[in-house]
mmCIF file with all atom_site columns, C-alpha atoms in Angstrom:
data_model
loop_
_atom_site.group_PDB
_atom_site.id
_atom_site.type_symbol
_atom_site.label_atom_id
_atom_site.label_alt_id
_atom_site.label_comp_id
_atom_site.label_asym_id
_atom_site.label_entity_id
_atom_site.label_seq_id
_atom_site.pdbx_PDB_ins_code
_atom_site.Cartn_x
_atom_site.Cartn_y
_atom_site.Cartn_z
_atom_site.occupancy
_atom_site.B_iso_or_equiv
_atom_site.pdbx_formal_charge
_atom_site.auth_seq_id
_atom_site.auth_comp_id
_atom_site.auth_asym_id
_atom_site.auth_atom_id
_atom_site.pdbx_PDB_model_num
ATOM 1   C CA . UNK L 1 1   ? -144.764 55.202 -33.314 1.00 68.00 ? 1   UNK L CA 1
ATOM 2   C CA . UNK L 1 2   ? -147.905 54.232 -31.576 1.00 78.00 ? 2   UNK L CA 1
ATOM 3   C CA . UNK L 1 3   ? -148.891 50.627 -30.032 1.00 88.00 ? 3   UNK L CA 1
ATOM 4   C CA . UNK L 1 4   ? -150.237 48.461 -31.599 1.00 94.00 ? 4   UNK L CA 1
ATOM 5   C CA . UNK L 1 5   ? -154.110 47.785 -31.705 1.00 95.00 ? 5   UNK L CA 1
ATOM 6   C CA . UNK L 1 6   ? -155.323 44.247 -32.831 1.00 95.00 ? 6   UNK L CA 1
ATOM 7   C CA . UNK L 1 7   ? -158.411 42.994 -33.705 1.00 95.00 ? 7   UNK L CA 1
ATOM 8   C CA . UNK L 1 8   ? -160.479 40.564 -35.266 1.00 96.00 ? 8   UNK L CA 1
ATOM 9   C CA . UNK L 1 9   ? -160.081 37.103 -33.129 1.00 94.00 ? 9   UNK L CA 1
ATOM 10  C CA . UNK L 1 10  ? -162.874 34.740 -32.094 1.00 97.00 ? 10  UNK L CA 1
ATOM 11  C CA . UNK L 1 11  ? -163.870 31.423 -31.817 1.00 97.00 ? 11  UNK L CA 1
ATOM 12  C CA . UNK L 1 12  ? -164.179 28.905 -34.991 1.00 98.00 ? 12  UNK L CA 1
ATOM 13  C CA . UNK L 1 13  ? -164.637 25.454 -35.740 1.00 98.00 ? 13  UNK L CA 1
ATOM 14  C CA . UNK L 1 14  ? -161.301 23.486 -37.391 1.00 98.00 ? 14  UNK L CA 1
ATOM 15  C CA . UNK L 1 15  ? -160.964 24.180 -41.112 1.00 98.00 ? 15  UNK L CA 1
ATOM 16  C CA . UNK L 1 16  ? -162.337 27.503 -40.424 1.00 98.00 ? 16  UNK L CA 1
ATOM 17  C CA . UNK L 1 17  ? -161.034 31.229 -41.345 1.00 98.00 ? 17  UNK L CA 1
ATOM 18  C CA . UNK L 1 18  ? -160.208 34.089 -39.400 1.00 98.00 ? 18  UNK L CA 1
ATOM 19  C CA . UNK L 1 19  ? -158.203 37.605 -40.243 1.00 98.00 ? 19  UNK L CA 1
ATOM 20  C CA . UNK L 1 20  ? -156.532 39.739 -37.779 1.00 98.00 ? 20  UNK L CA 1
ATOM 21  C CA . UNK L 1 21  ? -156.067 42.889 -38.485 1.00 98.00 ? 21  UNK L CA 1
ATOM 22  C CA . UNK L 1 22  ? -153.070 44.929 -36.353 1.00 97.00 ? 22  UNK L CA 1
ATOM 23  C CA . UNK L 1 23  ? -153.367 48.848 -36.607 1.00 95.00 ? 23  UNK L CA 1
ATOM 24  C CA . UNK L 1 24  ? -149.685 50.291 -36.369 1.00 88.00 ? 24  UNK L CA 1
ATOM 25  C CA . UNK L 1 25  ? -149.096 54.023 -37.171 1.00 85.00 ? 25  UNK L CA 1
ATOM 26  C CA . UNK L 1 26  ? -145.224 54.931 -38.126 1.00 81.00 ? 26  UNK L CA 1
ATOM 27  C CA . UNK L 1 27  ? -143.162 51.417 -38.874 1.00 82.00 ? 27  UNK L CA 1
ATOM 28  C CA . UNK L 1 28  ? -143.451 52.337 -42.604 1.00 79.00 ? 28  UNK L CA 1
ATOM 29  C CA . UNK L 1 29  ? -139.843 50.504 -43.095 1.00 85.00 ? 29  UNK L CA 1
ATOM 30  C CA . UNK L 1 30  ? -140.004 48.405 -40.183 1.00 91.00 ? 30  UNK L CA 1
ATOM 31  C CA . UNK L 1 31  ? -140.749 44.770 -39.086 1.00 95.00 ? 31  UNK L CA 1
ATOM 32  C CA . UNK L 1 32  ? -144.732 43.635 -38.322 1.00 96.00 ? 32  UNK L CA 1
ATOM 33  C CA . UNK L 1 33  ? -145.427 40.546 -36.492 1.00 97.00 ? 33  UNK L CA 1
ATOM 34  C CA . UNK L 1 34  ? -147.589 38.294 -34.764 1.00 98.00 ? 34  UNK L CA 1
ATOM 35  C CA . UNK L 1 35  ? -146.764 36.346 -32.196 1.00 98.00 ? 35  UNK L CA 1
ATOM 36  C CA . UNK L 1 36  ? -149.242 33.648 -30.255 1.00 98.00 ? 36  UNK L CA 1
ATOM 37  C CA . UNK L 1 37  ? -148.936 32.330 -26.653 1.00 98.00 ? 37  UNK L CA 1
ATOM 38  C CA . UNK L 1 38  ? -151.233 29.487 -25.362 1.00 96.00 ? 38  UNK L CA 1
ATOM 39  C CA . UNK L 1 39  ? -151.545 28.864 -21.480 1.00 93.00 ? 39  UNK L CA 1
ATOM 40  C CA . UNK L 1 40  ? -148.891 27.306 -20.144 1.00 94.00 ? 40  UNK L CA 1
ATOM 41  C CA . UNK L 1 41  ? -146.474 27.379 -23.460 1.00 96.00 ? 41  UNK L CA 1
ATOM 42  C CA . UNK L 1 42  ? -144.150 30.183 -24.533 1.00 96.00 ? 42  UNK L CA 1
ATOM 43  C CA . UNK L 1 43  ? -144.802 32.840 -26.815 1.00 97.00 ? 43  UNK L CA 1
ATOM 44  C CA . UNK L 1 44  ? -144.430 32.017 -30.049 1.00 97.00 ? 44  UNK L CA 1
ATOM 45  C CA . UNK L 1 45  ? -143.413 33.776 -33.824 1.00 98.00 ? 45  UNK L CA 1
ATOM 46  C CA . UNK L 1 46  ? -145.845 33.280 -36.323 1.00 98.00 ? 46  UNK L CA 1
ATOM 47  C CA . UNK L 1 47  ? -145.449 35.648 -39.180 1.00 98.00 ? 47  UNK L CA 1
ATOM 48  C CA . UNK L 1 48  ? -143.491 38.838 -39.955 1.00 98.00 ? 48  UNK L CA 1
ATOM 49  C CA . UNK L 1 49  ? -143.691 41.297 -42.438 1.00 96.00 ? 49  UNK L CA 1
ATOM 50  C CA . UNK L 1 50  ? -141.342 44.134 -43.090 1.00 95.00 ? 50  UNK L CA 1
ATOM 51  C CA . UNK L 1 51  ? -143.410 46.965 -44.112 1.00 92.00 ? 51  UNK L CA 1
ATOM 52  C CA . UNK L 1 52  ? -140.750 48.861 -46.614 1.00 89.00 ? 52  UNK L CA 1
ATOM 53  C CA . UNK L 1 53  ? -139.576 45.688 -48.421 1.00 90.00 ? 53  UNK L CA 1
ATOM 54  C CA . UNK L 1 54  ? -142.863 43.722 -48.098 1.00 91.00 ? 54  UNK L CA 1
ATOM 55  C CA . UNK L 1 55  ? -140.756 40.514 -47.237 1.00 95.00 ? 55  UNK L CA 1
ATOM 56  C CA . UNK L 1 56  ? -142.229 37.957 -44.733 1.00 97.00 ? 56  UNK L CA 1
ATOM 57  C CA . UNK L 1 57  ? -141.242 34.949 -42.652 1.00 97.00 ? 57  UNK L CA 1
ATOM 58  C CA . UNK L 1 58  ? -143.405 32.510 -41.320 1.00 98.00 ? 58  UNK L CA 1
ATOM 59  C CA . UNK L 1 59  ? -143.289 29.391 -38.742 1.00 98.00 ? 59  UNK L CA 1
ATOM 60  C CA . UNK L 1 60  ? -143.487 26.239 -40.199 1.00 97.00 ? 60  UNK L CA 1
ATOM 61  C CA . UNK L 1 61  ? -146.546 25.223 -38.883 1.00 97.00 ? 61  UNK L CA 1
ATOM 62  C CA . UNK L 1 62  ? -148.450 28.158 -40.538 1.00 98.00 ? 62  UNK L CA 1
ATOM 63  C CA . UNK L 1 63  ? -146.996 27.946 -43.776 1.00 98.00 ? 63  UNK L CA 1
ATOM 64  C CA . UNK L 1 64  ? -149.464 27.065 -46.638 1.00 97.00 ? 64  UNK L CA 1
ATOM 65  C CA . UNK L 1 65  ? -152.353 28.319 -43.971 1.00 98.00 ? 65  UNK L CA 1
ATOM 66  C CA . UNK L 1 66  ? -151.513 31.657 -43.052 1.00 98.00 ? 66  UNK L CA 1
ATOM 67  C CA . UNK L 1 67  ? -150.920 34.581 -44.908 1.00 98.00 ? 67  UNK L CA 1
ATOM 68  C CA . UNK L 1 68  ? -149.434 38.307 -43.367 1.00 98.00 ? 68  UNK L CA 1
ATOM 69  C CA . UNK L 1 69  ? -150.356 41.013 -45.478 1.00 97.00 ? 69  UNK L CA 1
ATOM 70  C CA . UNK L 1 70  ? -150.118 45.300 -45.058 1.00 96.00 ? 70  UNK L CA 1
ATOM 71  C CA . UNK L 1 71  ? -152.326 47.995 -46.429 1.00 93.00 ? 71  UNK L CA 1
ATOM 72  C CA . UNK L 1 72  ? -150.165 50.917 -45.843 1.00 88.00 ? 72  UNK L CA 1
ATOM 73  C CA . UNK L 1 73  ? -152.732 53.292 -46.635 1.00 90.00 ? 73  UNK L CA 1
ATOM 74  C CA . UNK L 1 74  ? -154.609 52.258 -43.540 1.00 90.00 ? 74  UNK L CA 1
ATOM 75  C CA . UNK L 1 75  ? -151.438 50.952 -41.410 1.00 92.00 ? 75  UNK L CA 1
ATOM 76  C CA . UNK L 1 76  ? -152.607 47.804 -40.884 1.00 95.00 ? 76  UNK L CA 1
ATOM 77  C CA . UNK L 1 77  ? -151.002 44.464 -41.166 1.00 97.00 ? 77  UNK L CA 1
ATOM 78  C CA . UNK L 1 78  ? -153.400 41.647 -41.699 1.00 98.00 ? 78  UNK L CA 1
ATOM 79  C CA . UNK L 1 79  ? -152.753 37.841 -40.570 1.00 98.00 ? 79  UNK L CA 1
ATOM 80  C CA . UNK L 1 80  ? -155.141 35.893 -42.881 1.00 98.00 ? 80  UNK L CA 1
ATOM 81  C CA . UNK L 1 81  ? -155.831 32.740 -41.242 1.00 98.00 ? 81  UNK L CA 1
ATOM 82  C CA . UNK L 1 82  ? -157.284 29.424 -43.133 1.00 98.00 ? 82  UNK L CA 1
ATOM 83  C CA . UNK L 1 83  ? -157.694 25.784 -42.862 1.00 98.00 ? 83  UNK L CA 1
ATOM 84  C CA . UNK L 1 84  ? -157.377 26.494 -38.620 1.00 98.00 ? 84  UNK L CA 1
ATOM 85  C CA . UNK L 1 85  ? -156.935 23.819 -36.517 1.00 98.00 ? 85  UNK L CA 1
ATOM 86  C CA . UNK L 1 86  ? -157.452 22.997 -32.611 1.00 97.00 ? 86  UNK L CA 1
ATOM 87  C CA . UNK L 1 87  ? -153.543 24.032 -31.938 1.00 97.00 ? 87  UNK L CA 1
ATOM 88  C CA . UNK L 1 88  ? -153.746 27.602 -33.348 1.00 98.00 ? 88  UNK L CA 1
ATOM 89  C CA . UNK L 1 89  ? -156.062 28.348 -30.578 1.00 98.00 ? 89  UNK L CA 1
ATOM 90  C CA . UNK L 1 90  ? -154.386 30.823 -28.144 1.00 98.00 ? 90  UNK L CA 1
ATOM 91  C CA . UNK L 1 91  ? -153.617 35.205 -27.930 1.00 98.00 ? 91  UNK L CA 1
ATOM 92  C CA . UNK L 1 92  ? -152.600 36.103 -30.870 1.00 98.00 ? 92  UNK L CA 1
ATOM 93  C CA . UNK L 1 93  ? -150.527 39.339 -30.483 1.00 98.00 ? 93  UNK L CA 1
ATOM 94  C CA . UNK L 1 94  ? -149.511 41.976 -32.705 1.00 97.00 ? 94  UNK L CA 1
ATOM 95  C CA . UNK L 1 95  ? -145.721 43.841 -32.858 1.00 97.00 ? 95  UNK L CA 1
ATOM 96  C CA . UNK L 1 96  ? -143.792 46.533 -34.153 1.00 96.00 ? 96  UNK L CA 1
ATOM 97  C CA . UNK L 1 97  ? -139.868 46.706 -34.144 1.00 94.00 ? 97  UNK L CA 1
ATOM 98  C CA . UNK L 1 98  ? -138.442 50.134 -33.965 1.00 87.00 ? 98  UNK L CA 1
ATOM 99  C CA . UNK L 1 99  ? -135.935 49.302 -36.489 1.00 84.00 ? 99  UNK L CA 1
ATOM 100 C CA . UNK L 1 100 ? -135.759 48.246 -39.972 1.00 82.00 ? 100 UNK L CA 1
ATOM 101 C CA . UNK L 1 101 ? -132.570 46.907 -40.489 1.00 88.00 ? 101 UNK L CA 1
ATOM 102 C CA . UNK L 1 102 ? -132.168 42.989 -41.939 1.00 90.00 ? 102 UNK L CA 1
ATOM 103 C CA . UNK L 1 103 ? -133.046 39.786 -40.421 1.00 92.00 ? 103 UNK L CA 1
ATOM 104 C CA . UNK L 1 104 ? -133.374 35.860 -40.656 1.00 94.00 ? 104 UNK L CA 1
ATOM 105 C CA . UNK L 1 105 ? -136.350 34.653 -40.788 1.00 95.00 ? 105 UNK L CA 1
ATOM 106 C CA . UNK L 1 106 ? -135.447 33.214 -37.088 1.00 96.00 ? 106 UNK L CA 1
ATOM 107 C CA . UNK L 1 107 ? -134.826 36.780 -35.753 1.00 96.00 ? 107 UNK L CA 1
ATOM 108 C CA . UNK L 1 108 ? -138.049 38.259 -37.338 1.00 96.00 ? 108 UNK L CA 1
ATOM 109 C CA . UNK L 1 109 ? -140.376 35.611 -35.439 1.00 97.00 ? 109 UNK L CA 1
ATOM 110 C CA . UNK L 1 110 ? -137.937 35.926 -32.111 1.00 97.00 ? 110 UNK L CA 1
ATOM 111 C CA . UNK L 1 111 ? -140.059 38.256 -29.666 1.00 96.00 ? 111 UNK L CA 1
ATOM 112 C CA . UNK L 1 112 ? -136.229 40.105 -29.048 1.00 95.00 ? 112 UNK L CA 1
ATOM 113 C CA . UNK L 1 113 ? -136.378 43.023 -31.863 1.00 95.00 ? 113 UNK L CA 1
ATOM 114 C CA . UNK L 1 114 ? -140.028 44.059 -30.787 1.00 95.00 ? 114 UNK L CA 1
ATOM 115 C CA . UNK L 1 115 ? -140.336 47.022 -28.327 1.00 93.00 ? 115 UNK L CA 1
ATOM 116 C CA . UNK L 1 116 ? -143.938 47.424 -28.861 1.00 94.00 ? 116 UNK L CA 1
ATOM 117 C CA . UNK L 1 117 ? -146.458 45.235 -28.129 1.00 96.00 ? 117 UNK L CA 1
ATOM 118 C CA . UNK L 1 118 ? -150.549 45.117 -28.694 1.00 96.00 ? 118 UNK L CA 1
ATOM 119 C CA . UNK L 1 119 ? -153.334 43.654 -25.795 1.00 96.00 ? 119 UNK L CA 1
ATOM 120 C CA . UNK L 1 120 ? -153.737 40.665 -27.908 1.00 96.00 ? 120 UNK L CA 1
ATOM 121 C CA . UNK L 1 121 ? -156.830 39.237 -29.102 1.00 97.00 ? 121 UNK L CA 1
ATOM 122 C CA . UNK L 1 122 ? -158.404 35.825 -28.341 1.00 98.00 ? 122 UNK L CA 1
ATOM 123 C CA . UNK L 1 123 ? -158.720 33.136 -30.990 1.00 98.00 ? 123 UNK L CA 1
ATOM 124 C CA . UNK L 1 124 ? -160.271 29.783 -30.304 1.00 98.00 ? 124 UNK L CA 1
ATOM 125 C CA . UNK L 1 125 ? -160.749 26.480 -32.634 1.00 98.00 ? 125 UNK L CA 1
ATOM 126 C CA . UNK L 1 126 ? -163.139 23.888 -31.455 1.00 97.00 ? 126 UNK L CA 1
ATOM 127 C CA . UNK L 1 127 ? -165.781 21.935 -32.879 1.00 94.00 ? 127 UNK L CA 1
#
C-alpha cells in the first residue's frame, strides 16, 4: 500500500469543472476519499468510495455537484467536480484506509479510518 499521489487542481471561475485524480496502488477492497481543508477551518470529508463494493458517500454540500469515481485498472479514484463555487476553494486531499470493513456514510468522510494521506493539491474558484 503506497501513498497516495493527487493531481489535477487549479484555479477556475464559479460554475466551472475540475477532476482530481488520486493514484493509490493496493486498497483494491478498501475505502478512497477526499478530504478538503481551507485556511483557518478544519479538514473536511467530501466523498468516499470503497473500491471493492464501489459504494460512495458524499457531504451534503457536494451532492448533485460532485461525483467520486475509480478506474481500477489504473488505481485511481477520480473526484469529478462541476457547477464549483467560491466555497469549494481550498487543498483538496486524497486518502486510503487500510481496512475495508463497513461504514456510515459519517465514518467514511471522518479523517479517523485513514492512515494514509496524499500532499494535496490546490484548487481555487474565483471570478
Amino acid at each position: 500500500q503506497g501513498q497516495p499521489v493527487e493531481s489535477g487542481g487549479g484555479s477556475v471561475q464559479p460554475g466551472g469543472s475540475l477532476r482530481l485524480s488520486c493514484e493509490a496502488s493496493g486498497y483494491t477492497h478498501s475505502y478512497v476519499a477526499w478530504f478538503r481543508q481551507a485556511p483557518g477551518k478544519e479538514r473536511e470529508g467530501v466523498a468516499a468510495i470503497h473500491t471493492g463494493a464501489g459504494f460512495t458517500y458524499y457531504t451534503d454540500s457536494v451532492k448533485g455537484r460532485f461525483t467520486i469515481s475509480q478506474d481500477n485498472a489504473k488505481n485511481t479514484v477520480y473526484l469529478q467536480m462541476n457547477s464549483l463555487k467560491p466555497e469549494d476553494t481550498a487543498m483538496y486531499y486524497c486518502a486510503a484506509a487500510p481496512r475495508g470493513g463497513p461504514m456510515t456514510a459519517k465514518q467514511a468522510l471522518s479523517v479517523r479510518p485513514y492512515n494514509y494521506w496524499g500532499q494535496g493539491t490546490q484548487v481555487t474558484v474565483s471570478s
